[in-house]
CSV table of C-alpha atoms in Angstrom, one decimal:
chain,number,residue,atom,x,y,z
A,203,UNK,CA,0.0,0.0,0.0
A,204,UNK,CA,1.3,3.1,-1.2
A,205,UNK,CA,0.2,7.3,0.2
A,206,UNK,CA,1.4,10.1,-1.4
A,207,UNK,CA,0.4,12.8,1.0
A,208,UNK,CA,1.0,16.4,0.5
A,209,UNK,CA,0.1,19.7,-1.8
A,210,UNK,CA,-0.4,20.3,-5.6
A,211,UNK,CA,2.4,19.0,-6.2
A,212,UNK,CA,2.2,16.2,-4.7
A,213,UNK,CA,-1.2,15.4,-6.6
A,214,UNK,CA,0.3,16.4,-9.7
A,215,UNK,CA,2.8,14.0,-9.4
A,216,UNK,CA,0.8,11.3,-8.4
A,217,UNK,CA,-1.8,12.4,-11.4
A,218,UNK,CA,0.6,13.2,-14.3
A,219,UNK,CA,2.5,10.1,-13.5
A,220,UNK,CA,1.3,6.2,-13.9
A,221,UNK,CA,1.1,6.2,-10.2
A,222,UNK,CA,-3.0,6.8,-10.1
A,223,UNK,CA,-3.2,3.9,-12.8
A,224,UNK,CA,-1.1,1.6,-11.0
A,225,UNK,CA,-2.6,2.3,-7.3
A,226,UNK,CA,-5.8,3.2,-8.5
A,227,UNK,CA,-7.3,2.2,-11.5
A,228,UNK,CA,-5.8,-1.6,-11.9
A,229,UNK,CA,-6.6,-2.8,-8.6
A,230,UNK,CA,-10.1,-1.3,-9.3
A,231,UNK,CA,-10.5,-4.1,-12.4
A,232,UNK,CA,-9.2,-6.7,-10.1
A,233,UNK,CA,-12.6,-7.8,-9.1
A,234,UNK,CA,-10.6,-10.3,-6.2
A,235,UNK,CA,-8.9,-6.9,-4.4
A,236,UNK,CA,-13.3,-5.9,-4.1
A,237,UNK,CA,-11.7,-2.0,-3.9
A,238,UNK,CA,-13.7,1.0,-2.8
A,239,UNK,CA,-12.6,4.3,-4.2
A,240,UNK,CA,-12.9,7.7,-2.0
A,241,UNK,CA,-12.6,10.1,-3.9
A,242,UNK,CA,-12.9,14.2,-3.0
A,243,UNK,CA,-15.8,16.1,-5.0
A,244,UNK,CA,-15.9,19.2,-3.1
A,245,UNK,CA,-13.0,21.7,-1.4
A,246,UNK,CA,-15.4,21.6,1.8
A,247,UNK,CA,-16.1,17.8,2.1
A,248,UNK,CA,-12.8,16.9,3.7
A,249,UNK,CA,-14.3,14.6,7.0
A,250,UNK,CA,-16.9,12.9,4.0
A,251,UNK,CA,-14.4,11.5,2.5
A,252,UNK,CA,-12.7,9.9,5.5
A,253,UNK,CA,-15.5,8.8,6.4
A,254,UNK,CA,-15.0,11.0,9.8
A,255,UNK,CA,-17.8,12.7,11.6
A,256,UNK,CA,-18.0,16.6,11.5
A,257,UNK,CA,-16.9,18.3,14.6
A,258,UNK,CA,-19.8,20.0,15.7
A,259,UNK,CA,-17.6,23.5,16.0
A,260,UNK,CA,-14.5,24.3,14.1
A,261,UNK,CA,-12.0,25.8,15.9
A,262,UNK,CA,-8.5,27.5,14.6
A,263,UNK,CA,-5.5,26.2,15.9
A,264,UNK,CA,-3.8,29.0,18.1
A,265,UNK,CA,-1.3,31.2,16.6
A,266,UNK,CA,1.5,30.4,18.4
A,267,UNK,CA,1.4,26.9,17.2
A,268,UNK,CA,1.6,28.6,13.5
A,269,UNK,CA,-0.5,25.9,11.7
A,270,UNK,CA,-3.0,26.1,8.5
A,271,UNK,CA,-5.5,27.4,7.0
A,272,UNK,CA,-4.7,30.2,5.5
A,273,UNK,CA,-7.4,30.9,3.5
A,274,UNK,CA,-10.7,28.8,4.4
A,275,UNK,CA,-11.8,29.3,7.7
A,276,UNK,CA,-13.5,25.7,8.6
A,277,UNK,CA,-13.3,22.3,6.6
A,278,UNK,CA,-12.3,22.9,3.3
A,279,UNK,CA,-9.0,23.1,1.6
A,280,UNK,CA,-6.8,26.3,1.2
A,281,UNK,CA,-5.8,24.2,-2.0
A,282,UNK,CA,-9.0,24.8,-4.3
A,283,UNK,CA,-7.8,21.7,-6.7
A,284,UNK,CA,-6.0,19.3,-3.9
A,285,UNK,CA,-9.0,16.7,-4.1
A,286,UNK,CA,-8.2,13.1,-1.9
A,287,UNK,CA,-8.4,10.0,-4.3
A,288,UNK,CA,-8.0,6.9,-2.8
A,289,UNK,CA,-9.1,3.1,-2.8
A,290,UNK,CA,-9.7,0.9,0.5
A,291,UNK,CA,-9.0,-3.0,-0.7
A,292,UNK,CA,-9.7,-5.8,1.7
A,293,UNK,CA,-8.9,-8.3,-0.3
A,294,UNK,CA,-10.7,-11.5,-1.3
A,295,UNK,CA,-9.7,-15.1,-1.4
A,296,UNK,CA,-7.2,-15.8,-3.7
A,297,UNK,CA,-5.5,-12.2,-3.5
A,298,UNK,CA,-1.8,-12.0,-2.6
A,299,UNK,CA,0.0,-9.1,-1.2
A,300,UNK,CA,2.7,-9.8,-4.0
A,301,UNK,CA,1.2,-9.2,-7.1
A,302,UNK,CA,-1.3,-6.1,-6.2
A,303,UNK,CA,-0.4,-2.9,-5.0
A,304,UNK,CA,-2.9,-0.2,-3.8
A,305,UNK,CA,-3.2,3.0,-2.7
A,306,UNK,CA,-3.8,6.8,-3.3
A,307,UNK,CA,-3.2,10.4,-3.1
A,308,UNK,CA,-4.2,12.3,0.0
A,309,UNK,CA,-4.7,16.2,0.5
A,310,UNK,CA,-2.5,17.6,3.0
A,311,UNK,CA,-1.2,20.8,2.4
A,312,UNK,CA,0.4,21.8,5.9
A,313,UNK,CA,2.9,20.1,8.1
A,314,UNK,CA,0.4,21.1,10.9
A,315,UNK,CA,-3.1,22.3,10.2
A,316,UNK,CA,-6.8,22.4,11.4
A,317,UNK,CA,-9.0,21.9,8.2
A,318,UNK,CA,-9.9,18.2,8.9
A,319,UNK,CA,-11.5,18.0,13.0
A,320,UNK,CA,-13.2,15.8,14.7
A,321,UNK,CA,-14.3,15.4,18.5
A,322,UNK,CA,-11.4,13.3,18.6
A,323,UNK,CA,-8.4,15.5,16.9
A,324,UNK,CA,-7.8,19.2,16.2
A,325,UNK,CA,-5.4,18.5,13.2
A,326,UNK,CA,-5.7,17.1,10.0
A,327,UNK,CA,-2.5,14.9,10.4
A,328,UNK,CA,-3.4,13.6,13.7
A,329,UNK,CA,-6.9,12.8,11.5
A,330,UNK,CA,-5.4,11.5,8.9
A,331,UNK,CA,-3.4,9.4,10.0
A,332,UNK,CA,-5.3,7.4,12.8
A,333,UNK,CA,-7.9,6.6,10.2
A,334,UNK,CA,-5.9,5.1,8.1
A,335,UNK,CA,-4.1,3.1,11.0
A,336,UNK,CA,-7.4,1.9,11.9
A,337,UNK,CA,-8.4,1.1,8.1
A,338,UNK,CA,-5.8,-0.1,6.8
A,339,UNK,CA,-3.3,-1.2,9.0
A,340,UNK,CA,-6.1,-4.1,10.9
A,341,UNK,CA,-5.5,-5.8,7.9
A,342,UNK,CA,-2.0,-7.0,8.6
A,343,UNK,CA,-2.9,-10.4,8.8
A,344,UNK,CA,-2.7,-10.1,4.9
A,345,UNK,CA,-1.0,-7.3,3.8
A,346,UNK,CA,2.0,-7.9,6.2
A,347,UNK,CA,3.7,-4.5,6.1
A,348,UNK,CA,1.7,-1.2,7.1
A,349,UNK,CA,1.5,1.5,4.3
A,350,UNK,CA,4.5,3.3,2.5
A,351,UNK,CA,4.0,7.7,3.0
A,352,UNK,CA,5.3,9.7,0.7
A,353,UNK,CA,5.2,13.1,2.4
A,354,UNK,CA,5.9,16.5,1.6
A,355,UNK,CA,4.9,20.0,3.1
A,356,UNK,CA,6.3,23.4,2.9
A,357,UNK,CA,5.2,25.7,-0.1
A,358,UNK,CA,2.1,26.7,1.8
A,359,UNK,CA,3.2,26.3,5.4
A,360,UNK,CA,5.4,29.5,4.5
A,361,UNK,CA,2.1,31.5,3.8
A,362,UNK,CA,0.9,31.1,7.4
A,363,UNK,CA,1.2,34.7,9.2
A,364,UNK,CA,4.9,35.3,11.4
A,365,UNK,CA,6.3,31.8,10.6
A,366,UNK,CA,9.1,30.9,11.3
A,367,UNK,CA,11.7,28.3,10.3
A,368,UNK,CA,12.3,27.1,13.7
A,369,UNK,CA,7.9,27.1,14.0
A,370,UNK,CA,7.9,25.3,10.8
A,371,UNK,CA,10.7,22.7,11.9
A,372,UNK,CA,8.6,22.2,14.9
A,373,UNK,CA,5.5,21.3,12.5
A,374,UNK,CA,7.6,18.9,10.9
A,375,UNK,CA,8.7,17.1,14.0
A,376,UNK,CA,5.3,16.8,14.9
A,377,UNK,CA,4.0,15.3,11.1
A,378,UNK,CA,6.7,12.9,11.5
A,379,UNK,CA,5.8,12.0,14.7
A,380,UNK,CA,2.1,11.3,14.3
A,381,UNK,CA,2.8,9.3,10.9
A,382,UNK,CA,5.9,7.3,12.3
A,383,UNK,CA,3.4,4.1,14.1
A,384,UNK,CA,0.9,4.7,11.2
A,385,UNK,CA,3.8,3.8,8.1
A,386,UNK,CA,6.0,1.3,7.4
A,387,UNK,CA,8.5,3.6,6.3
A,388,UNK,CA,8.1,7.5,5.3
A,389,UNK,CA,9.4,9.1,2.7
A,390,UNK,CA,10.2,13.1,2.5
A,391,UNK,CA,9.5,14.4,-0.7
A,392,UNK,CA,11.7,17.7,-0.7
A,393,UNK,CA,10.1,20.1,-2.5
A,394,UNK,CA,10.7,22.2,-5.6
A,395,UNK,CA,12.8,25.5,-5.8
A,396,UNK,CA,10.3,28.5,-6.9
A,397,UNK,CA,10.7,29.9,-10.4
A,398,UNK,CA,11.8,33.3,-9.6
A,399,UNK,CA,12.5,35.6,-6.2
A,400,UNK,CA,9.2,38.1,-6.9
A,401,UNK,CA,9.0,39.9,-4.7
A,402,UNK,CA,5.0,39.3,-4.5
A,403,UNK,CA,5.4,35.9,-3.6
A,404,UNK,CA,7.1,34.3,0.0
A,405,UNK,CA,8.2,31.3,-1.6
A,406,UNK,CA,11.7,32.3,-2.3
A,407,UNK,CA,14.5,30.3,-3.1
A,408,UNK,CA,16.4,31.8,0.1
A,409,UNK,CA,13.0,30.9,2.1
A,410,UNK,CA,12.1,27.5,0.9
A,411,UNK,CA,15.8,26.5,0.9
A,412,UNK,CA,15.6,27.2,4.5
A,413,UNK,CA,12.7,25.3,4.9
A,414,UNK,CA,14.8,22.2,3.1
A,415,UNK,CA,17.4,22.7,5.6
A,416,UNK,CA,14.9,22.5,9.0
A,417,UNK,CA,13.7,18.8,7.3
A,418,UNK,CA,17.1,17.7,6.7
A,419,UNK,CA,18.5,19.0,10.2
A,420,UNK,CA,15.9,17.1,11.6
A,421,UNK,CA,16.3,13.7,9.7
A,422,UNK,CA,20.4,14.0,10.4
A,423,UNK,CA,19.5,14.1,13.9
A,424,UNK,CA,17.3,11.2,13.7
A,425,UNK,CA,18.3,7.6,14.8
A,426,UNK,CA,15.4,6.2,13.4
A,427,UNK,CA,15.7,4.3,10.1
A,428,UNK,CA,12.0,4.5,8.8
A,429,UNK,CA,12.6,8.1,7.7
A,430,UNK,CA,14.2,8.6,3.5
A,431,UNK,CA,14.7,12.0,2.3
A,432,UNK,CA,14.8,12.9,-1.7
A,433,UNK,CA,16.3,16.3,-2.4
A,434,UNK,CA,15.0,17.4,-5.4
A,435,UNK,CA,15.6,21.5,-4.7
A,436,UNK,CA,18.7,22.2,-6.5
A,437,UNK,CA,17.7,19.8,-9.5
A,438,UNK,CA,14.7,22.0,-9.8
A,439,UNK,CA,16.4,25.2,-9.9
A,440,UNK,CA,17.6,24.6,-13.8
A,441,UNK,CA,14.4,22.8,-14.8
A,442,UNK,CA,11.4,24.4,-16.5
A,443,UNK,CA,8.4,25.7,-14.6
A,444,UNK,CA,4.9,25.6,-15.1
A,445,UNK,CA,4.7,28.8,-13.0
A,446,UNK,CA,6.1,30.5,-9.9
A,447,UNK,CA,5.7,26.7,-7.9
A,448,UNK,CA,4.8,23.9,-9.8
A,449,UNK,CA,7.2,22.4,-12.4
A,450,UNK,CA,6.0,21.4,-15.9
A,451,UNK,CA,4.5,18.0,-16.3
A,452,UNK,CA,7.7,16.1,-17.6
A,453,UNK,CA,9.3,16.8,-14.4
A,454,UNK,CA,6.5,14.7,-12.2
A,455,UNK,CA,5.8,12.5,-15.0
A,456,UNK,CA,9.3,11.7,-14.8
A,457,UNK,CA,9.7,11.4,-11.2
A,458,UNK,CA,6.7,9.7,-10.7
A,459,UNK,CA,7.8,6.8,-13.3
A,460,UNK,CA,11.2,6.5,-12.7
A,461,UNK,CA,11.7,7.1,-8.6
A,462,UNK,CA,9.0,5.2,-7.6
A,463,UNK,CA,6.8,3.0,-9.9
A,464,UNK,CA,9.4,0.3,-9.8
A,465,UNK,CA,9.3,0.2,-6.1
A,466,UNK,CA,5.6,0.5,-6.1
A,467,UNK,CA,5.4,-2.2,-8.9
A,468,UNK,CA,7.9,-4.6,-7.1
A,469,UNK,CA,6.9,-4.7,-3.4
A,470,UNK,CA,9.8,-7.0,-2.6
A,471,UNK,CA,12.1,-3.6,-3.5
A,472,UNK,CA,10.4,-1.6,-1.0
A,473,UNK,CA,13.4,-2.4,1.8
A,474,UNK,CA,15.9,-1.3,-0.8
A,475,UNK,CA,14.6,2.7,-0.1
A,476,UNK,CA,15.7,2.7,3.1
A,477,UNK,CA,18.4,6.2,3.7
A,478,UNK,CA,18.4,9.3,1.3
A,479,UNK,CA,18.2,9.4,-1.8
């Protein structure tokens, strides 16, 4: 099982690539696999497609704890396009962990953020992730391994008002942290260097490089070994852009096919990711 968790650029890779047809539109034809598909029509019906009950008051995270949105104020997404696609596969007789893969893209724009709440948790990660631990990972009797994350944050955490990189570092620790018991292994998805330093935007190259460094002073520091980074920051900086953040479709297409759909399409490769790459 494969999540690809993060922004618009995330979904983009995970759209423009063969990833959605490998993890969600051939295990939808395998009758045996007896897949569901959840899939996001609407910016304000994050909980509905969780299947998560609405808390009956949204509340903002506090300020000092520098989290999203940004935009919306409630359930919805600050990204108007970011929409959650994903299948839920039990399995039926005859199935094998081995030859089917599944899996899907989820919306998750922040490293810490408030759009998704329930009586339960105030954040979407904490939200997030505890329902697919409770999905997906009870079925470890036949899948054997919990879920690989692909995770990545950053381009809009740097819109939310007076934060810092040390705040944002802090956000980080805590994504890890709630996704660490939830995945197999985790991989951080660096992100991609902006086009330009306008001065109307805040994701500069000076600011998101920073925001590059937090996540790889945190990983250095980390004894754990269920944690991969992928730098892709400096690589981007000479490639072409779509516009001021995302990269033109070759770039994800590329990515996409050649980082990860062997490992996704060979699960026996998945312990060979294991360190940065």
């Amino acid at each position: 099982r494969w999540l690809f968790l993060g922004d618009s650029t995330m979904k983009r890779l995970f759209f423009v690539s063969k990833l959605r047809d490998v993890l969600i539109e051939l295990p939808l034809r395998l009758e045996q696999m007896n897949c569901t598909r959840s899939f996001q029509t609407q910016r304000c019906k994050l909980n509905e497609v969780f299947g998560l009950p609405q808390r009956d008051q949204w509340i903002p995270l506090p300020p000092e704890e520098f989290g999203g949105p940004v935009v919306m104020r409630g359930p919805c997404n600050d990204c108007s396009w970011c929409r959650t696609d994903f299948l839920d596969c039990p399995l039926g007789n005859g199935s094998s962990c081995y030859d089917a893969s599944y899996g899907g893209y989820v919306s998750m724009e922040f490293a810490k953020d408030a759009e998704i709440q329930t009586e339960e948790y105030n954040t979407s990660q904490e939200n997030i992730a505890s329902r697919f631990d409770r999905v997906w990972n009870k079925r470890l009797d036949v899948w054997k391994n919990k879920p690989i994350c692909i995770i990545s944050a950053g381009n809009h955490d740097i819109l939310v008002e007076n934060i810092t990189t040390a705040a944002y570092e802090n956000n980080v620790r805590f994504l890890l942290k709630t996704f660490q018991n939830v995945c197999e292994h985790i991989v951080w998805l660096g992100n991609t260097a902006p086009l330009r330093d306008d001065t109307e935007y805040k994701q500069t190259v000076e600011s998101m490089r920073d925001f590059e460094a937090a996540v790889q002073r945190i990983l250095s520091s980390s004894t754990s070994d269920v944690i991969s980074y992928v730098n892709v920051f400096d690589a981007s900086m000479s490639y072409f852009h779509n516009d001021h953040i995302h990269m033109r479709d070759d770039w994800y297409r590329s990515l996409g096919n050649d980082l990860f759909i062997p490992f996704v399409t060979v699960p026996a490769m998945i312990n060979g990711i294991n360190g940065t790459l």
